[in-house]
Amino acid sequence: MKEKKRIIFHVDMDHFFTAIEEREHPEFRGKPVIVGADPKDGKGRGVVSTCNYSARKFGVRSGMPISKAWKLCPEAVYLPVNYELYTKVSNRIMDILRTFADKFQQWGIDEAFLDVSSKVKDYAEAERLARQIKKEIYEKEGLTCSIGVAPNKLVAKIASDFQKPDGLTIVKTEDVEKFLSSLPVRKLLWVGRKTEQKLKAMKIKTIGDLARFDPAVLTETFGIMGTQLYLMAHGIDRSEVEERNKIKSISREKTFEEDTSNFELVLGTLKKLAKEVHSDVLEENIYFKTVTVKIRYENFETHTHSKTLSFMTNRLEDLKKTAKELLKVYLRPDRKIRLIGVRVSNFVSGKRQKTLA
Ligand code: TTP
Ligand code: MG
């Protein structure tokens, strides 16, 4: 199974939201900084969006309840999420990165894949190019990033995470299997908690364990995903770097001050969230097809429920109506609600929509 020879970069900004905040407020440098929900002296609800490396030393992590972060590190600088600013910086960084690539694919707010196969003839040149990219981002935006260089997206993504922050990890074709073998299987994209547990029960902990496993048994156990897992464990990934519509989804969520079964409040909040999402939809000049609601009960049990409309829309009424319809089935008098969220996805940009019509 010979792969077409390619050289792919994965660029991932270091502690993105907090790095921007530090740049804007040099007085925060050297201190632990946390961006996320208001900690309210430890009583705050909601979560940590991200934190700088100094806060990570205290055990703080993305996605952790803000109240837990407060316990671990009360002395940190706590800041609210300034999406508008981060999006602007992200757009500028993506514009810089795009100029270096034959093919480019933004991946989330602070990551991108670059296919540079025709720009460099070998890994030595690739290294020089990667250093040039890091330098340019630092000079223009004052921010550091980590870059993974590899023959495909899968390995490049794992490599960018290998030495962070300000890292550069190069994995040549002949080194791929060795590089992967000692890493935990969780590093393979798509290996979620459940799969990880199942693999653990089969005594598969590292990617190397997985690569040595009988592929027939993997397919028997996991179906088509078993075959995928086996290929990934050998560092095989043929997916192309391809530009998609820039933003993949727009969402808002709200953690209630107190868990509630006041449905008027819940539906009122849903409307408000829908309105906020909608104003972003208009600003971005996009049309959406899919609406998703998220609900978390007081015991943290979380559900998401989506509906894909048969049409593209940018109308608030469509969003509100669909979101309400989706959420209603989860409103039960015996269950208190902790959080709700609204998301739209499946986008077509407004401009393109016009030409399609
Ligand atoms: P990441 O690249 O996952 O994290 P990071 O850039 O903060 O840190 P690292 O140096 O490890 O790359 O995510 C990019 C941004 O996305 C992050 O700065 C904040 C946001 N984010 C959230 O809001 N919630 C989350 O749970 C995660 C993982 C990220
Ligand atoms: Mg990052």
Coordinates of C-alpha atoms and ligand atoms in Angstrom, one line a residue:
M1 CA 0.0 0.0 0.0
K2 CA 2.0 2.9 -1.2
E3 CA 1.0 6.4 -0.4
K4 CA 1.4 9.3 -2.7
K5 CA 4.4 11.3 -1.5
R6 CA 3.1 14.4 0.2
I7 CA 4.4 16.8 2.8
I8 CA 1.7 18.1 5.1
F9 CA 1.9 20.7 7.9
H10 CA -0.5 20.9 10.9
V11 CA -0.2 24.2 12.6
D12 CA -1.8 24.7 16.1
M13 CA -1.6 28.0 18.0
D14 CA -0.3 27.7 21.5
H15 CA -2.9 28.3 24.3
F16 CA -4.7 30.5 21.8
F17 CA -7.3 32.6 23.7
T18 CA -4.9 33.2 26.7
A19 CA -2.0 34.0 24.4
I20 CA -4.0 36.7 22.7
E21 CA -5.0 38.1 26.1
E22 CA -1.4 38.1 27.3
R23 CA -0.4 40.0 24.1
E24 CA -3.1 42.6 24.8
H25 CA -2.2 42.8 28.5
P26 CA 1.5 42.4 29.0
E27 CA 0.9 42.8 32.8
F28 CA -0.5 39.3 32.8
R29 CA 2.7 37.7 31.5
G30 CA 4.2 35.2 33.9
K31 CA 0.9 34.8 35.8
P32 CA -1.5 31.9 35.4
V33 CA -4.3 33.1 33.0
I34 CA -7.7 31.5 32.5
V35 CA -10.3 32.4 29.9
G36 CA -13.8 31.1 30.4
A37 CA -16.9 31.5 32.6
D38 CA -17.0 33.9 35.5
P39 CA -15.6 32.0 38.6
K40 CA -17.6 34.1 41.1
D41 CA -15.3 33.3 44.0
G42 CA -15.6 29.6 43.3
K43 CA -19.4 29.5 42.9
G44 CA -19.3 30.2 39.2
R45 CA -20.9 27.8 36.8
G46 CA -19.8 27.1 33.2
V47 CA -16.3 26.0 32.1
V48 CA -12.8 26.9 31.3
S49 CA -12.3 27.7 27.6
T50 CA -8.5 27.5 27.9
C51 CA -5.7 28.5 30.1
N52 CA -2.0 29.4 29.7
Y53 CA 0.8 26.9 30.4
S54 CA 1.5 28.5 33.8
A55 CA -2.2 27.7 34.9
R56 CA -1.8 24.1 33.4
K57 CA 0.9 23.5 36.0
F58 CA -1.8 23.8 38.6
G59 CA -3.8 21.1 36.8
V60 CA -6.3 23.5 35.1
R61 CA -7.6 22.3 31.7
S62 CA -10.0 23.3 28.9
G63 CA -13.5 22.1 29.5
M64 CA -13.1 21.8 33.3
P65 CA -15.8 23.4 35.5
I66 CA -14.6 26.9 36.4
S67 CA -15.4 26.2 40.0
K68 CA -12.7 23.4 39.9
A69 CA -10.2 25.8 38.3
W70 CA -10.8 28.2 41.1
K71 CA -10.1 25.5 43.7
L72 CA -6.8 24.6 41.9
C73 CA -5.7 28.1 41.2
P74 CA -7.6 31.0 42.8
E75 CA -4.7 33.4 42.2
A76 CA -5.0 33.1 38.4
V77 CA -6.2 36.0 36.2
Y78 CA -9.7 35.1 35.2
L79 CA -11.0 36.6 31.9
P80 CA -14.3 36.3 30.0
V81 CA -14.2 34.9 26.4
N82 CA -13.8 37.7 23.8
Y83 CA -14.8 35.7 20.7
E84 CA -14.8 38.8 18.5
L85 CA -11.2 39.5 19.2
Y86 CA -10.1 35.9 18.9
T87 CA -11.9 35.5 15.6
K88 CA -10.3 38.5 14.1
V89 CA -6.8 37.3 15.1
S90 CA -7.7 33.8 13.9
N91 CA -8.7 35.2 10.5
R92 CA -5.4 37.1 10.1
I93 CA -3.4 34.0 11.0
M94 CA -5.3 31.9 8.5
D95 CA -4.6 34.5 5.9
I96 CA -0.8 34.3 6.6
L97 CA -0.9 30.5 6.6
R98 CA -2.8 30.3 3.4
T99 CA 0.0 32.0 1.5
F100 CA 2.4 29.2 2.3
A101 CA 0.3 26.3 1.0
D102 CA -0.7 24.6 -2.2
K103 CA -3.8 23.4 -0.5
F104 CA -5.1 24.8 2.8
Q105 CA -7.7 23.7 5.3
Q106 CA -8.7 25.6 8.4
W107 CA -9.5 23.3 11.3
G108 CA -11.2 25.0 14.2
I109 CA -10.4 28.5 15.4
D110 CA -6.6 28.0 15.8
E111 CA -5.5 25.1 13.7
A112 CA -4.9 24.5 10.0
F113 CA -3.5 21.8 7.6
L114 CA -1.2 22.9 4.8
D115 CA -0.3 20.7 1.9
V116 CA 3.2 22.1 0.9
S117 CA 4.2 19.2 -1.4
S118 CA 5.0 21.3 -4.4
K119 CA 6.7 24.0 -2.3
V120 CA 9.4 21.9 -0.8
K121 CA 11.4 19.0 -2.2
D122 CA 12.4 17.2 1.0
Y123 CA 12.1 17.3 4.8
A124 CA 15.1 19.6 5.2
E125 CA 13.3 22.2 3.1
A126 CA 10.1 21.5 4.9
E127 CA 11.8 22.3 8.2
R128 CA 13.1 25.7 6.9
L129 CA 9.6 26.5 5.6
A130 CA 8.0 25.6 9.0
R131 CA 10.5 27.8 10.8
Q132 CA 9.7 30.7 8.4
I133 CA 6.0 30.3 9.1
K134 CA 6.6 30.3 12.9
K135 CA 8.7 33.4 12.5
E136 CA 6.2 35.2 10.4
I137 CA 3.3 34.5 12.7
Y138 CA 5.4 35.7 15.7
E139 CA 6.5 38.9 13.9
K140 CA 3.1 39.8 12.6
E141 CA 0.9 38.7 15.5
G142 CA 3.3 38.2 18.5
L143 CA 2.0 34.6 19.0
T144 CA 3.7 31.2 19.0
C145 CA 2.4 28.1 17.4
S146 CA 3.4 24.4 17.2
I147 CA 3.9 22.7 13.9
G148 CA 3.8 19.1 12.9
V149 CA 5.3 18.0 9.6
A150 CA 4.5 14.6 8.2
P151 CA 3.5 12.7 5.1
N152 CA -0.2 13.0 5.9
K153 CA -2.8 14.9 8.0
L154 CA -3.2 12.2 10.7
V155 CA 0.5 12.1 11.6
A156 CA 1.0 15.9 11.2
K157 CA -1.8 16.5 13.7
I158 CA -0.3 14.2 16.2
A159 CA 3.1 15.7 15.6
S160 CA 2.0 19.3 16.2
D161 CA 0.8 18.2 19.7
F162 CA 4.0 16.4 20.5
Q163 CA 6.2 19.3 21.7
K164 CA 4.1 22.2 22.8
P165 CA 4.3 25.2 23.2
D166 CA 6.5 26.7 20.4
G167 CA 7.3 23.2 19.0
L168 CA 8.3 21.8 15.7
T169 CA 8.1 18.1 15.2
I170 CA 9.1 16.5 11.9
V171 CA 8.1 12.9 11.2
K172 CA 9.6 11.6 7.9
T173 CA 7.8 8.8 6.1
E174 CA 10.3 6.2 7.2
D175 CA 9.9 7.2 10.9
V176 CA 6.1 7.3 11.1
E177 CA 5.5 3.9 12.7
K178 CA 8.3 4.3 15.2
F179 CA 7.0 7.8 16.1
L180 CA 3.5 6.5 16.7
S181 CA 4.2 3.3 18.4
S182 CA 4.8 4.5 22.0
L183 CA 1.9 7.0 22.0
P184 CA -1.4 6.2 23.6
V185 CA -4.2 5.1 21.3
R186 CA -6.2 8.1 22.3
K187 CA -3.9 10.2 20.2
L188 CA -5.5 8.8 17.0
L189 CA -8.3 11.2 16.1
W190 CA -11.7 9.7 16.6
V191 CA -10.6 7.3 19.3
G192 CA -13.1 8.4 22.0
R193 CA -13.4 7.3 25.6
K194 CA -15.5 4.2 24.8
T195 CA -13.3 2.9 22.1
E196 CA -10.3 3.5 24.3
Q197 CA -11.9 1.5 27.1
K198 CA -12.7 -1.4 24.7
L199 CA -9.1 -1.4 23.4
K200 CA -7.8 -1.3 26.9
A201 CA -9.8 -4.5 27.7
M202 CA -8.1 -6.0 24.7
K203 CA -4.7 -5.0 26.2
I204 CA -4.2 -2.4 23.5
K205 CA -2.8 0.8 25.1
T206 CA -0.4 2.2 22.7
I207 CA -0.6 2.8 18.9
G208 CA 2.1 0.2 18.6
D209 CA 0.0 -2.4 20.4
L210 CA -2.8 -1.6 17.9
A211 CA -0.5 -1.8 14.9
R212 CA 0.6 -5.3 16.0
F213 CA -2.9 -6.5 16.6
D214 CA -4.6 -9.0 14.2
P215 CA -6.6 -6.7 11.8
A216 CA -9.3 -9.4 11.3
V217 CA -10.1 -9.3 15.0
L218 CA -10.2 -5.5 15.0
T219 CA -12.7 -5.5 12.1
E220 CA -14.7 -8.2 13.8
T221 CA -14.9 -6.1 17.0
F222 CA -15.3 -2.6 15.6
G223 CA -16.7 -3.1 12.1
I224 CA -15.4 -0.7 9.5
M225 CA -13.9 1.4 12.2
G226 CA -11.6 -1.5 13.1
T227 CA -10.1 -1.4 9.6
Q228 CA -9.7 2.4 10.0
L229 CA -8.0 2.0 13.4
Y230 CA -5.6 -0.5 11.9
L231 CA -4.6 1.7 9.0
M232 CA -4.2 4.7 11.3
A233 CA -2.1 2.7 13.7
H234 CA 0.3 2.2 10.8
G235 CA 0.2 5.9 10.1
I236 CA -1.8 5.6 6.9
D237 CA -4.2 8.4 6.0
R238 CA -5.0 9.4 2.4
S239 CA -7.4 12.2 3.2
E240 CA -6.7 15.4 1.2
V241 CA -6.1 18.8 2.6
E242 CA -9.2 20.6 1.3
E243 CA -10.6 24.0 2.0
R244 CA -14.1 23.8 3.5
N245 CA -16.4 26.6 4.4
K246 CA -14.5 28.5 7.0
I247 CA -16.8 28.3 10.0
K248 CA -18.3 25.0 10.7
S249 CA -20.8 26.0 13.3
I250 CA -22.1 28.9 15.4
S251 CA -23.3 28.2 18.8
R252 CA -24.2 29.7 22.1
E253 CA -24.9 28.0 25.4
K254 CA -26.0 29.1 28.8
T255 CA -25.6 27.5 32.2
F256 CA -28.4 28.6 34.5
E257 CA -27.7 30.4 37.7
E258 CA -29.6 27.5 39.4
D259 CA -30.8 24.3 38.0
T260 CA -34.3 24.9 36.9
S261 CA -37.5 23.3 35.8
N262 CA -39.1 26.6 35.0
F263 CA -39.8 26.0 31.3
E264 CA -40.8 29.6 30.7
L265 CA -37.3 30.6 31.7
V266 CA -35.8 27.8 29.7
L267 CA -37.7 28.6 26.5
G268 CA -37.1 32.4 27.0
T269 CA -33.3 31.6 27.3
L270 CA -33.5 29.4 24.2
K271 CA -35.0 32.4 22.3
K272 CA -32.3 34.7 23.5
L273 CA -29.6 32.2 22.5
A274 CA -31.2 31.7 19.1
K275 CA -31.2 35.5 18.6
E276 CA -27.5 35.7 19.4
V277 CA -26.6 32.9 17.1
H278 CA -28.8 34.5 14.4
S279 CA -27.0 37.8 14.6
D280 CA -23.7 36.0 14.0
V281 CA -25.3 34.2 11.0
L282 CA -26.2 37.5 9.5
E283 CA -22.8 39.0 10.2
E284 CA -21.0 36.1 8.6
N285 CA -23.4 36.2 5.6
I286 CA -24.1 32.5 5.8
Y287 CA -27.1 30.2 5.4
F288 CA -27.5 27.1 7.6
K289 CA -29.4 23.9 7.2
T290 CA -28.8 22.1 10.5
V291 CA -30.0 23.2 13.9
T292 CA -28.8 21.4 17.1
V293 CA -29.9 21.9 20.6
K294 CA -28.0 20.7 23.7
I295 CA -29.4 20.1 27.1
R296 CA -27.7 19.2 30.3
Y297 CA -29.7 18.0 33.3
E298 CA -28.7 18.6 36.9
N299 CA -26.9 15.3 37.1
F300 CA -24.8 16.3 34.1
E301 CA -26.5 13.9 31.7
T302 CA -26.2 15.7 28.4
H303 CA -28.2 15.3 25.2
T304 CA -27.8 16.8 21.8
H305 CA -30.5 16.6 19.2
S306 CA -30.3 17.9 15.6
K307 CA -32.6 18.5 12.7
T308 CA -31.5 19.1 9.1
L309 CA -33.9 21.3 7.2
S310 CA -34.7 20.6 3.6
F311 CA -33.7 24.2 2.8
M312 CA -30.9 26.7 3.5
T313 CA -32.1 29.5 5.6
N314 CA -30.8 32.5 7.5
R315 CA -34.2 33.4 9.1
L316 CA -34.5 33.8 12.8
E317 CA -38.0 32.3 12.7
D318 CA -36.8 29.1 11.3
L319 CA -34.1 28.8 13.9
K320 CA -36.4 29.6 16.8
K321 CA -39.1 27.2 15.7
T322 CA -36.7 24.3 15.0
A323 CA -34.8 24.8 18.2
K324 CA -38.0 24.9 20.3
E325 CA -39.3 21.8 18.6
L326 CA -36.1 19.9 19.3
L327 CA -35.8 21.0 22.9
K328 CA -39.4 20.4 23.8
V329 CA -39.1 16.6 24.1
Y330 CA -36.5 17.1 26.8
L331 CA -38.6 19.4 29.0
R332 CA -39.9 17.1 31.8
P333 CA -41.4 18.3 35.1
D334 CA -39.3 15.8 37.0
R335 CA -36.0 16.9 35.6
K336 CA -34.1 20.0 36.4
I337 CA -32.0 21.6 33.7
R338 CA -28.5 22.9 34.2
L339 CA -27.6 24.1 30.7
I340 CA -29.0 24.6 27.3
G341 CA -27.4 25.4 24.0
V342 CA -28.2 26.2 20.4
R343 CA -26.1 25.5 17.3
V344 CA -26.4 26.0 13.6
S345 CA -24.2 24.2 11.1
N346 CA -24.1 22.9 7.6
F347 CA -23.3 26.3 6.0
V348 CA -23.3 27.8 2.7
S349 CA -21.9 31.3 2.4
G350 CA -24.4 34.0 1.5
K351 CA -22.5 35.1 -1.6
R352 CA -22.2 31.6 -2.9
Q353 CA -25.9 31.0 -2.2
K354 CA -26.8 33.9 -4.5
T355 CA -24.9 32.4 -7.4
L356 CA -26.6 29.1 -6.8
A357 CA -30.1 30.5 -6.9
Ligands
TTP1 P1 -6.8 24.1 21.5 O1 -5.9 24.3 20.3 O2 -7.3 22.8 21.8 O3 -6.1 24.7 22.8 P2 -5.2 25.9 23.1 O4 -4.8 26.5 21.8 O5 -5.8 26.8 24.1 O6 -3.9 25.2 23.7 P3 -2.8 24.3 23.1 O7 -1.5 25.1 23.3 O8 -2.8 23.0 23.8 O9 -3.1 24.2 21.6 O10 -8.1 25.1 21.3 C1 -8.0 26.3 20.7 C2 -8.9 27.3 21.4 O11 -10.3 26.8 21.4 C3 -8.6 27.5 22.9 O12 -7.6 28.6 23.0 C4 -9.9 27.9 23.5 C5 -10.9 27.2 22.6 N1 -11.4 26.0 23.3 C6 -12.6 26.1 24.1 O13 -13.2 27.2 24.2 N2 -13.0 25.0 24.8 C7 -12.3 23.8 24.8 O14 -12.8 22.8 25.4 C8 -11.1 23.7 24.0 C9 -10.4 22.4 23.9 C10 -10.7 24.8 23.3
MG2 MG -4.1 25.4 20.1

